[in-house]
PDB file of C-alpha atoms in Angstrom:
ATOM      1  CA  UNK O 148      -0.080 -16.417 -21.056  1.00 83.00           C
ATOM      2  CA  UNK O 149       3.204 -14.614 -21.139  1.00 93.00           C
ATOM      3  CA  UNK O 150       4.632 -13.481 -17.811  1.00 95.00           C
ATOM      4  CA  UNK O 151       5.267  -9.777 -17.258  1.00 97.00           C
ATOM      5  CA  UNK O 152       6.133  -9.604 -13.561  1.00 98.00           C
ATOM      6  CA  UNK O 153       7.493 -12.339 -11.167  1.00 98.00           C
ATOM      7  CA  UNK O 154       7.135 -11.836  -7.451  1.00 98.00           C
ATOM      8  CA  UNK O 155       9.537 -14.014  -5.492  1.00 98.00           C
ATOM      9  CA  UNK O 156       9.334 -14.511  -1.723  1.00 98.00           C
ATOM     10  CA  UNK O 157       8.252 -10.879  -1.148  1.00 98.00           C
ATOM     11  CA  UNK O 158       8.296  -9.703   2.477  1.00 98.00           C
ATOM     12  CA  UNK O 159       7.504  -6.206   3.704  1.00 97.00           C
ATOM     13  CA  UNK O 160       7.909  -4.784   7.254  1.00 96.00           C
ATOM     14  CA  UNK O 161       6.890  -1.558   8.754  1.00 94.00           C
ATOM     15  CA  UNK O 162       9.189  -1.379  11.822  1.00 93.00           C
ATOM     16  CA  UNK O 163       8.631  -4.719  13.597  1.00 93.00           C
ATOM     17  CA  UNK O 164       5.308  -5.300  11.937  1.00 95.00           C
ATOM     18  CA  UNK O 165       5.440  -8.011   9.252  1.00 97.00           C
ATOM     19  CA  UNK O 166       2.827  -6.830   6.802  1.00 97.00           C
ATOM     20  CA  UNK O 167       3.366  -8.931   3.634  1.00 98.00           C
ATOM     21  CA  UNK O 168       4.512 -12.504   4.200  1.00 98.00           C
ATOM     22  CA  UNK O 169       6.457 -14.560   1.548  1.00 98.00           C
ATOM     23  CA  UNK O 170       4.337 -13.724  -1.452  1.00 98.00           C
ATOM     24  CA  UNK O 171       5.081 -15.637  -4.699  1.00 98.00           C
ATOM     25  CA  UNK O 172       3.058 -14.934  -7.833  1.00 98.00           C
ATOM     26  CA  UNK O 173       3.238 -14.065 -11.553  1.00 97.00           C
ATOM     27  CA  UNK O 174       1.428 -11.271 -13.276  1.00 98.00           C
ATOM     28  CA  UNK O 175       0.651 -11.943 -16.982  1.00 97.00           C
ATOM     29  CA  UNK O 176       0.764  -9.579 -19.862  1.00 97.00           C
ATOM     30  CA  UNK O 177      -2.373  -8.018 -21.241  1.00 96.00           C
ATOM     31  CA  UNK O 178      -4.710  -9.250 -18.560  1.00 97.00           C
ATOM     32  CA  UNK O 179      -6.565  -8.007 -15.518  1.00 98.00           C
ATOM     33  CA  UNK O 180      -5.408  -9.249 -12.233  1.00 98.00           C
ATOM     34  CA  UNK O 181      -7.484  -8.442  -9.136  1.00 98.00           C
ATOM     35  CA  UNK O 182      -6.254  -8.538  -5.551  1.00 98.00           C
ATOM     36  CA  UNK O 183      -9.050  -9.059  -3.093  1.00 98.00           C
ATOM     37  CA  UNK O 184      -9.234  -9.469   0.661  1.00 97.00           C
ATOM     38  CA  UNK O 185     -10.677  -7.747   3.809  1.00 95.00           C
ATOM     39  CA  UNK O 186      -9.650  -4.347   4.910  1.00 91.00           C
ATOM     40  CA  UNK O 187      -6.181  -4.153   6.501  1.00 91.00           C
ATOM     41  CA  UNK O 188      -4.910  -7.373   4.815  1.00 94.00           C
ATOM     42  CA  UNK O 189      -2.194  -5.577   2.900  1.00 95.00           C
ATOM     43  CA  UNK O 190      -3.728  -5.102  -0.583  1.00 97.00           C
ATOM     44  CA  UNK O 191      -2.817  -1.511  -1.153  1.00 96.00           C
ATOM     45  CA  UNK O 192       0.570  -1.988   0.458  1.00 97.00           C
ATOM     46  CA  UNK O 193       1.177  -4.858  -1.900  1.00 98.00           C
ATOM     47  CA  UNK O 194       0.129  -2.748  -4.915  1.00 97.00           C
ATOM     48  CA  UNK O 195       2.560  -0.033  -3.999  1.00 96.00           C
ATOM     49  CA  UNK O 196       5.424  -2.427  -4.133  1.00 97.00           C
ATOM     50  CA  UNK O 197       5.252  -2.492  -7.859  1.00 98.00           C
ATOM     51  CA  UNK O 198       6.215   1.146  -8.379  1.00 96.00           C
ATOM     52  CA  UNK O 199       8.267   1.539  -5.104  1.00 95.00           C
ATOM     53  CA  UNK O 200       5.706   3.873  -3.493  1.00 94.00           C
ATOM     54  CA  UNK O 201       6.455   2.258  -0.178  1.00 93.00           C
ATOM     55  CA  UNK O 202       9.928   3.895  -0.347  1.00 89.00           C
ATOM     56  CA  UNK O 203       8.204   6.922   1.142  1.00 83.00           C
ATOM     57  CA  UNK O 204       6.829   5.361   4.338  1.00 82.00           C
ATOM     58  CA  UNK O 205       9.987   3.657   5.672  1.00 84.00           C
ATOM     59  CA  UNK O 206       9.110   0.112   4.661  1.00 93.00           C
ATOM     60  CA  UNK O 207      11.708  -2.601   4.635  1.00 95.00           C
ATOM     61  CA  UNK O 208      11.349  -5.053   1.658  1.00 96.00           C
ATOM     62  CA  UNK O 209      12.916  -8.433   1.173  1.00 95.00           C
ATOM     63  CA  UNK O 210      12.472 -10.574  -1.903  1.00 96.00           C
ATOM     64  CA  UNK O 211      12.372  -9.855  -5.679  1.00 97.00           C
ATOM     65  CA  UNK O 212       9.873  -8.188  -8.049  1.00 98.00           C
ATOM     66  CA  UNK O 213      11.180  -9.013 -11.435  1.00 98.00           C
ATOM     67  CA  UNK O 214      10.113  -6.801 -14.413  1.00 96.00           C
ATOM     68  CA  UNK O 215      11.743  -7.100 -17.723  1.00 89.00           C
ATOM     69  CA  UNK O 216      14.319  -9.441 -16.106  1.00 88.00           C
ATOM     70  CA  UNK O 217      15.420  -6.897 -13.547  1.00 94.00           C
ATOM     71  CA  UNK O 218      14.618  -6.668  -9.830  1.00 97.00           C
ATOM     72  CA  UNK O 219      12.802  -3.323  -9.293  1.00 97.00           C
ATOM     73  CA  UNK O 220      14.028  -3.344  -5.723  1.00 95.00           C
ATOM     74  CA  UNK O 221      17.709  -3.129  -6.729  1.00 94.00           C
ATOM     75  CA  UNK O 222      19.687  -0.186  -5.631  1.00 92.00           C
ATOM     76  CA  UNK O 223      20.491   0.367  -9.316  1.00 93.00           C
ATOM     77  CA  UNK O 224      16.902   0.813 -10.301  1.00 95.00           C
ATOM     78  CA  UNK O 225      16.069   4.260 -11.775  1.00 93.00           C
ATOM     79  CA  UNK O 226      12.737   4.869  -9.860  1.00 92.00           C
ATOM     80  CA  UNK O 227      11.643   7.670 -12.276  1.00 89.00           C
ATOM     81  CA  UNK O 228      12.002   5.215 -15.343  1.00 90.00           C
ATOM     82  CA  UNK O 229      10.246   2.576 -13.319  1.00 94.00           C
ATOM     83  CA  UNK O 230       7.223   4.772 -12.773  1.00 92.00           C
ATOM     84  CA  UNK O 231       7.027   5.455 -16.499  1.00 90.00           C
ATOM     85  CA  UNK O 232       6.751   1.664 -16.936  1.00 95.00           C
ATOM     86  CA  UNK O 233       4.276   1.328 -14.000  1.00 97.00           C
ATOM     87  CA  UNK O 234       1.469   3.812 -14.012  1.00 96.00           C
ATOM     88  CA  UNK O 235      -0.818   4.193 -10.953  1.00 96.00           C
ATOM     89  CA  UNK O 236      -4.414   5.333 -10.273  1.00 96.00           C
ATOM     90  CA  UNK O 237      -5.465   6.027  -6.754  1.00 94.00           C
ATOM     91  CA  UNK O 238      -8.637   5.405  -4.745  1.00 92.00           C
ATOM     92  CA  UNK O 239      -9.862   8.962  -4.960  1.00 93.00           C
ATOM     93  CA  UNK O 240      -9.482  10.945  -8.159  1.00 94.00           C
ATOM     94  CA  UNK O 241      -6.405  13.231  -7.719  1.00 95.00           C
ATOM     95  CA  UNK O 242      -5.926  15.449 -10.815  1.00 96.00           C
ATOM     96  CA  UNK O 243      -3.378  18.166 -10.467  1.00 96.00           C
ATOM     97  CA  UNK O 244      -4.684  21.790 -10.181  1.00 97.00           C
ATOM     98  CA  UNK O 245      -3.753  22.340 -13.803  1.00 97.00           C
ATOM     99  CA  UNK O 246      -5.562  22.285 -17.095  1.00 98.00           C
ATOM    100  CA  UNK O 247      -6.999  19.035 -18.478  1.00 98.00           C
ATOM    101  CA  UNK O 248      -4.188  19.033 -21.080  1.00 98.00           C
ATOM    102  CA  UNK O 249      -1.351  19.712 -18.644  1.00 97.00           C
ATOM    103  CA  UNK O 250      -2.533  16.787 -16.394  1.00 97.00           C
ATOM    104  CA  UNK O 251      -2.114  14.244 -19.145  1.00 97.00           C
ATOM    105  CA  UNK O 252       1.050  15.938 -20.517  1.00 96.00           C
ATOM    106  CA  UNK O 253       2.620  16.085 -17.129  1.00 93.00           C
ATOM    107  CA  UNK O 254       4.675  12.826 -17.319  1.00 89.00           C
ATOM    108  CA  UNK O 255       5.594  13.358 -20.790  1.00 89.00           C
ATOM    109  CA  UNK O 256       7.176  16.735 -20.077  1.00 89.00           C
ATOM    110  CA  UNK O 257       9.151  15.342 -17.225  1.00 83.00           C
ATOM    111  CA  UNK O 258      10.484  12.716 -19.575  1.00 74.00           C
ATOM    112  CA  UNK O 259      11.646  15.670 -21.698  1.00 72.00           C
ATOM    113  CA  UNK O 260      12.284  13.927 -25.034  1.00 81.00           C
ATOM    114  CA  UNK O 261       9.189  14.603 -27.007  1.00 88.00           C
ATOM    115  CA  UNK O 262       8.439  17.481 -29.259  1.00 92.00           C
ATOM    116  CA  UNK O 263       5.380  19.658 -28.728  1.00 93.00           C
ATOM    117  CA  UNK O 264       3.273  18.022 -31.517  1.00 94.00           C
ATOM    118  CA  UNK O 265       4.257  14.597 -30.189  1.00 94.00           C
ATOM    119  CA  UNK O 266       2.975  15.599 -26.772  1.00 95.00           C
ATOM    120  CA  UNK O 267      -0.243  16.934 -28.227  1.00 96.00           C
ATOM    121  CA  UNK O 268      -0.784  13.642 -30.187  1.00 96.00           C
ATOM    122  CA  UNK O 269      -0.076  11.532 -27.063  1.00 95.00           C
ATOM    123  CA  UNK O 270      -2.509  13.595 -24.995  1.00 97.00           C
ATOM    124  CA  UNK O 271      -5.231  13.175 -27.604  1.00 98.00           C
ATOM    125  CA  UNK O 272      -4.498   9.383 -27.843  1.00 97.00           C
ATOM    126  CA  UNK O 273      -4.514   8.942 -24.042  1.00 97.00           C
ATOM    127  CA  UNK O 274      -7.857  10.871 -23.652  1.00 98.00           C
ATOM    128  CA  UNK O 275      -9.391   8.797 -26.481  1.00 97.00           C
ATOM    129  CA  UNK O 276      -8.286   5.560 -24.877  1.00 96.00           C
ATOM    130  CA  UNK O 277     -10.282   6.358 -21.790  1.00 96.00           C
ATOM    131  CA  UNK O 278     -13.305   7.625 -23.728  1.00 95.00           C
ATOM    132  CA  UNK O 279     -12.804  11.197 -22.577  1.00 97.00           C
ATOM    133  CA  UNK O 280     -11.671  13.006 -25.565  1.00 98.00           C
ATOM    134  CA  UNK O 281     -15.174  13.778 -26.969  1.00 97.00           C
ATOM    135  CA  UNK O 282     -16.224  15.172 -23.604  1.00 97.00           C
ATOM    136  CA  UNK O 283     -13.205  17.469 -23.088  1.00 98.00           C
ATOM    137  CA  UNK O 284     -11.599  18.276 -26.492  1.00 97.00           C
ATOM    138  CA  UNK O 285     -13.043  21.828 -26.433  1.00 97.00           C
ATOM    139  CA  UNK O 286     -12.044  22.308 -22.807  1.00 97.00           C
ATOM    140  CA  UNK O 287      -8.405  21.182 -22.737  1.00 98.00           C
ATOM    141  CA  UNK O 288      -7.418  24.594 -21.178  1.00 98.00           C
ATOM    142  CA  UNK O 289      -9.895  24.437 -18.329  1.00 98.00           C
ATOM    143  CA  UNK O 290      -8.974  23.279 -14.935  1.00 98.00           C
ATOM    144  CA  UNK O 291      -9.220  19.444 -14.411  1.00 98.00           C
ATOM    145  CA  UNK O 292     -10.893  20.235 -11.018  1.00 98.00           C
ATOM    146  CA  UNK O 293     -13.942  21.252 -12.876  1.00 97.00           C
ATOM    147  CA  UNK O 294     -14.593  17.717 -14.253  1.00 97.00           C
ATOM    148  CA  UNK O 295     -17.016  15.346 -12.480  1.00 96.00           C
ATOM    149  CA  UNK O 296     -15.637  12.657 -10.178  1.00 95.00           C
ATOM    150  CA  UNK O 297     -15.925  10.001 -12.781  1.00 96.00           C
ATOM    151  CA  UNK O 298     -14.323  12.105 -15.444  1.00 97.00           C
ATOM    152  CA  UNK O 299     -11.493  13.049 -13.053  1.00 97.00           C
ATOM    153  CA  UNK O 300     -10.757   9.325 -12.451  1.00 96.00           C
ATOM    154  CA  UNK O 301     -10.706   8.628 -16.203  1.00 97.00           C
ATOM    155  CA  UNK O 302      -8.337  11.712 -16.561  1.00 97.00           C
ATOM    156  CA  UNK O 303      -6.054  10.104 -14.032  1.00 97.00           C
ATOM    157  CA  UNK O 304      -6.100   6.911 -16.064  1.00 97.00           C
ATOM    158  CA  UNK O 305      -5.297   8.894 -19.107  1.00 97.00           C
ATOM    159  CA  UNK O 306      -2.372  10.528 -17.238  1.00 96.00           C
ATOM    160  CA  UNK O 307      -1.102   7.043 -16.251  1.00 96.00           C
ATOM    161  CA  UNK O 308      -1.451   5.661 -19.780  1.00 96.00           C
ATOM    162  CA  UNK O 309       0.264   8.678 -21.559  1.00 95.00           C
ATOM    163  CA  UNK O 310       3.795   7.431 -20.779  1.00 92.00           C
ATOM    164  CA  UNK O 311       2.984   4.072 -22.492  1.00 94.00           C
ATOM    165  CA  UNK O 312       3.401   1.942 -19.336  1.00 96.00           C
ATOM    166  CA  UNK O 313       3.688  -1.880 -19.323  1.00 97.00           C
ATOM    167  CA  UNK O 314       1.391  -2.065 -16.356  1.00 98.00           C
ATOM    168  CA  UNK O 315      -1.240   0.145 -14.636  1.00 98.00           C
ATOM    169  CA  UNK O 316      -2.010  -0.202 -10.963  1.00 98.00           C
ATOM    170  CA  UNK O 317      -5.467   0.611  -9.873  1.00 98.00           C
ATOM    171  CA  UNK O 318      -6.058   1.014  -6.101  1.00 97.00           C
ATOM    172  CA  UNK O 319      -9.844   0.706  -5.549  1.00 96.00           C
ATOM    173  CA  UNK O 320     -10.463   3.123  -8.382  1.00 96.00           C
ATOM    174  CA  UNK O 321     -14.252   2.990  -8.210  1.00 95.00           C
ATOM    175  CA  UNK O 322     -14.812   3.137  -4.417  1.00 93.00           C
ATOM    176  CA  UNK O 323     -15.594   6.904  -4.522  1.00 89.00           C
ATOM    177  CA  UNK O 324     -17.642   6.797  -7.681  1.00 94.00           C
ATOM    178  CA  UNK O 325     -21.412   6.455  -8.529  1.00 94.00           C
ATOM    179  CA  UNK O 326     -22.686   3.291 -10.260  1.00 94.00           C
ATOM    180  CA  UNK O 327     -22.653   4.724 -13.755  1.00 94.00           C
ATOM    181  CA  UNK O 328     -19.057   5.951 -13.356  1.00 94.00           C
ATOM    182  CA  UNK O 329     -18.058   2.623 -11.821  1.00 96.00           C
ATOM    183  CA  UNK O 330     -19.486   0.781 -14.919  1.00 95.00           C
ATOM    184  CA  UNK O 331     -17.446   3.014 -17.236  1.00 95.00           C
ATOM    185  CA  UNK O 332     -14.170   2.329 -15.385  1.00 96.00           C
ATOM    186  CA  UNK O 333     -14.915  -1.465 -15.365  1.00 97.00           C
ATOM    187  CA  UNK O 334     -15.721  -1.462 -19.138  1.00 96.00           C
ATOM    188  CA  UNK O 335     -12.531   0.621 -19.634  1.00 97.00           C
ATOM    189  CA  UNK O 336     -10.402  -1.975 -17.854  1.00 96.00           C
ATOM    190  CA  UNK O 337     -11.828  -4.716 -20.241  1.00 96.00           C
ATOM    191  CA  UNK O 338     -11.062  -2.557 -23.167  1.00 95.00           C
ATOM    192  CA  UNK O 339      -7.594  -1.509 -22.096  1.00 96.00           C
ATOM    193  CA  UNK O 340      -6.184  -5.013 -21.351  1.00 94.00           C
ATOM    194  CA  UNK O 341      -5.651  -5.469 -25.058  1.00 92.00           C
ATOM    195  CA  UNK O 342      -2.962  -2.794 -24.823  1.00 94.00           C
ATOM    196  CA  UNK O 343      -1.654  -2.810 -21.156  1.00 97.00           C
ATOM    197  CA  UNK O 344      -1.586  -5.111 -18.233  1.00 98.00           C
ATOM    198  CA  UNK O 345      -3.796  -4.159 -15.275  1.00 98.00           C
ATOM    199  CA  UNK O 346      -3.401  -4.965 -11.656  1.00 98.00           C
ATOM    200  CA  UNK O 347      -6.383  -3.765  -9.572  1.00 98.00           C
ATOM    201  CA  UNK O 348      -7.051  -3.781  -5.834  1.00 98.00           C
ATOM    202  CA  UNK O 349     -10.720  -4.001  -5.042  1.00 96.00           C
ATOM    203  CA  UNK O 350     -12.893  -4.420  -1.980  1.00 92.00           C
ATOM    204  CA  UNK O 351     -15.753  -5.302  -4.293  1.00 94.00           C
ATOM    205  CA  UNK O 352     -15.795  -9.132  -4.816  1.00 95.00           C
ATOM    206  CA  UNK O 353     -18.337  -8.946  -7.595  1.00 96.00           C
ATOM    207  CA  UNK O 354     -16.179  -6.417  -9.447  1.00 97.00           C
ATOM    208  CA  UNK O 355     -13.202  -8.794  -9.339  1.00 98.00           C
ATOM    209  CA  UNK O 356     -15.470 -11.549 -10.766  1.00 97.00           C
ATOM    210  CA  UNK O 357     -16.732  -9.287 -13.537  1.00 97.00           C
ATOM    211  CA  UNK O 358     -13.565  -7.849 -14.926  1.00 98.00           C
ATOM    212  CA  UNK O 359     -10.519  -9.799 -13.985  1.00 98.00           C
ATOM    213  CA  UNK O 360      -8.770 -12.739 -15.641  1.00 98.00           C
ATOM    214  CA  UNK O 361      -6.807 -13.739 -12.456  1.00 98.00           C
ATOM    215  CA  UNK O 362      -7.606 -13.158  -8.877  1.00 98.00           C
ATOM    216  CA  UNK O 363      -5.207 -13.135  -5.773  1.00 98.00           C
ATOM    217  CA  UNK O 364      -6.863 -13.440  -2.353  1.00 98.00           C
ATOM    218  CA  UNK O 365      -4.734 -11.891   0.414  1.00 98.00           C
ATOM    219  CA  UNK O 366      -5.533 -12.454   4.057  1.00 97.00           C
ATOM    220  CA  UNK O 367      -3.384 -10.993   7.032  1.00 96.00           C
ATOM    221  CA  UNK O 368      -0.602 -10.300   4.612  1.00 97.00           C
ATOM    222  CA  UNK O 369      -0.433 -13.819   3.185  1.00 98.00           C
ATOM    223  CA  UNK O 370      -1.333 -14.833  -0.343  1.00 98.00           C
ATOM    224  CA  UNK O 371      -3.873 -17.510   0.393  1.00 98.00           C
ATOM    225  CA  UNK O 372      -4.799 -18.425  -3.174  1.00 98.00           C
ATOM    226  CA  UNK O 373      -4.030 -17.155  -6.649  1.00 98.00           C
ATOM    227  CA  UNK O 374      -5.623 -18.595  -9.803  1.00 98.00           C
ATOM    228  CA  UNK O 375      -7.677 -17.936 -12.835  1.00 98.00           C
ATOM    229  CA  UNK O 376     -10.748 -15.854 -11.669  1.00 98.00           C
ATOM    230  CA  UNK O 377     -13.331 -18.448 -12.892  1.00 98.00           C
ATOM    231  CA  UNK O 378     -11.645 -21.139 -10.833  1.00 98.00           C
ATOM    232  CA  UNK O 379     -11.281 -18.880  -7.652  1.00 98.00           C
ATOM    233  CA  UNK O 380     -15.060 -18.127  -7.800  1.00 97.00           C
ATOM    234  CA  UNK O 381     -16.288 -21.624  -8.643  1.00 97.00           C
ATOM    235  CA  UNK O 382     -13.825 -24.107  -7.156  1.00 97.00           C
ATOM    236  CA  UNK O 383     -11.542 -22.322  -4.653  1.00 96.00           C
ATOM    237  CA  UNK O 384      -8.904 -24.598  -3.261  1.00 96.00           C
ATOM    238  CA  UNK O 385      -8.642 -22.993   0.166  1.00 97.00           C
ATOM    239  CA  UNK O 386     -11.433 -22.899   2.671  1.00 97.00           C
ATOM    240  CA  UNK O 387     -10.607 -19.254   3.668  1.00 96.00           C
ATOM    241  CA  UNK O 388     -11.096 -18.210   0.060  1.00 97.00           C
ATOM    242  CA  UNK O 389     -14.393 -19.958  -0.145  1.00 96.00           C
ATOM    243  CA  UNK O 390     -15.585 -18.311   3.162  1.00 96.00           C
ATOM    244  CA  UNK O 391     -14.380 -14.862   1.973  1.00 96.00           C
ATOM    245  CA  UNK O 392     -16.048 -14.889  -1.485  1.00 95.00           C
ATOM    246  CA  UNK O 393     -19.247 -16.353   0.014  1.00 92.00           C
ATOM    247  CA  UNK O 394     -19.467 -13.461   2.517  1.00 89.00           C
ATOM    248  CA  UNK O 395     -18.871 -15.366   5.704  1.00 86.00           C
ATOM    249  CA  UNK O 396     -16.231 -12.732   6.782  1.00 83.00           C
ATOM    250  CA  UNK O 397     -14.680  -9.612   5.436  1.00 74.00           C
TER     251      UNK O 397
END
């Protein structure tokens, strides 16, 4: 498969604590890549490296993350443009206290180059892409906070997709949802990978097995193993990987 992102010798420090340790891996276009590992192993911190969210918490980063041939950690990187390319959906649904329409249009208006009808079309396309349009098309002026938890999370996905990103980061997007809403998000990931690359952090090993093409196993900040998901779950090369996916720890 074609490579979208290449991570080269990535290290991350919070003060004197070495959180991510010499990570090297490729993320491939139009695929779902899952990052698994026990709590506190650095999964969410790793995810936040791809849109520079760790800039806000004083992290020191060494190494390269190459996207479209450029290192996103370069001082010359336009972080606003980067976040148009790299969308993100968080663990708990976090819609803005605005209308359903304004939530999806938010990033488009910041970009400032689209006409009103273009924004309206993009909002509709984005809501359709997350199977939410039919549920909200007559409620676009209502507050997004009135939606159910599962609807709110799909709205957040629509918001991330509206700017036509190259990759969407999902940080345990179903951990706060009921089983039905979880299944919708999982099915959505499988549907969306034909259009956009997805990188998902999940504590749910079965979820990674169900929806991902590739799986990375992180443990204590180290990338223990990274391979096609079917190989990780059937013939893992590292004993730690085997022990984790079989439930011996974590």
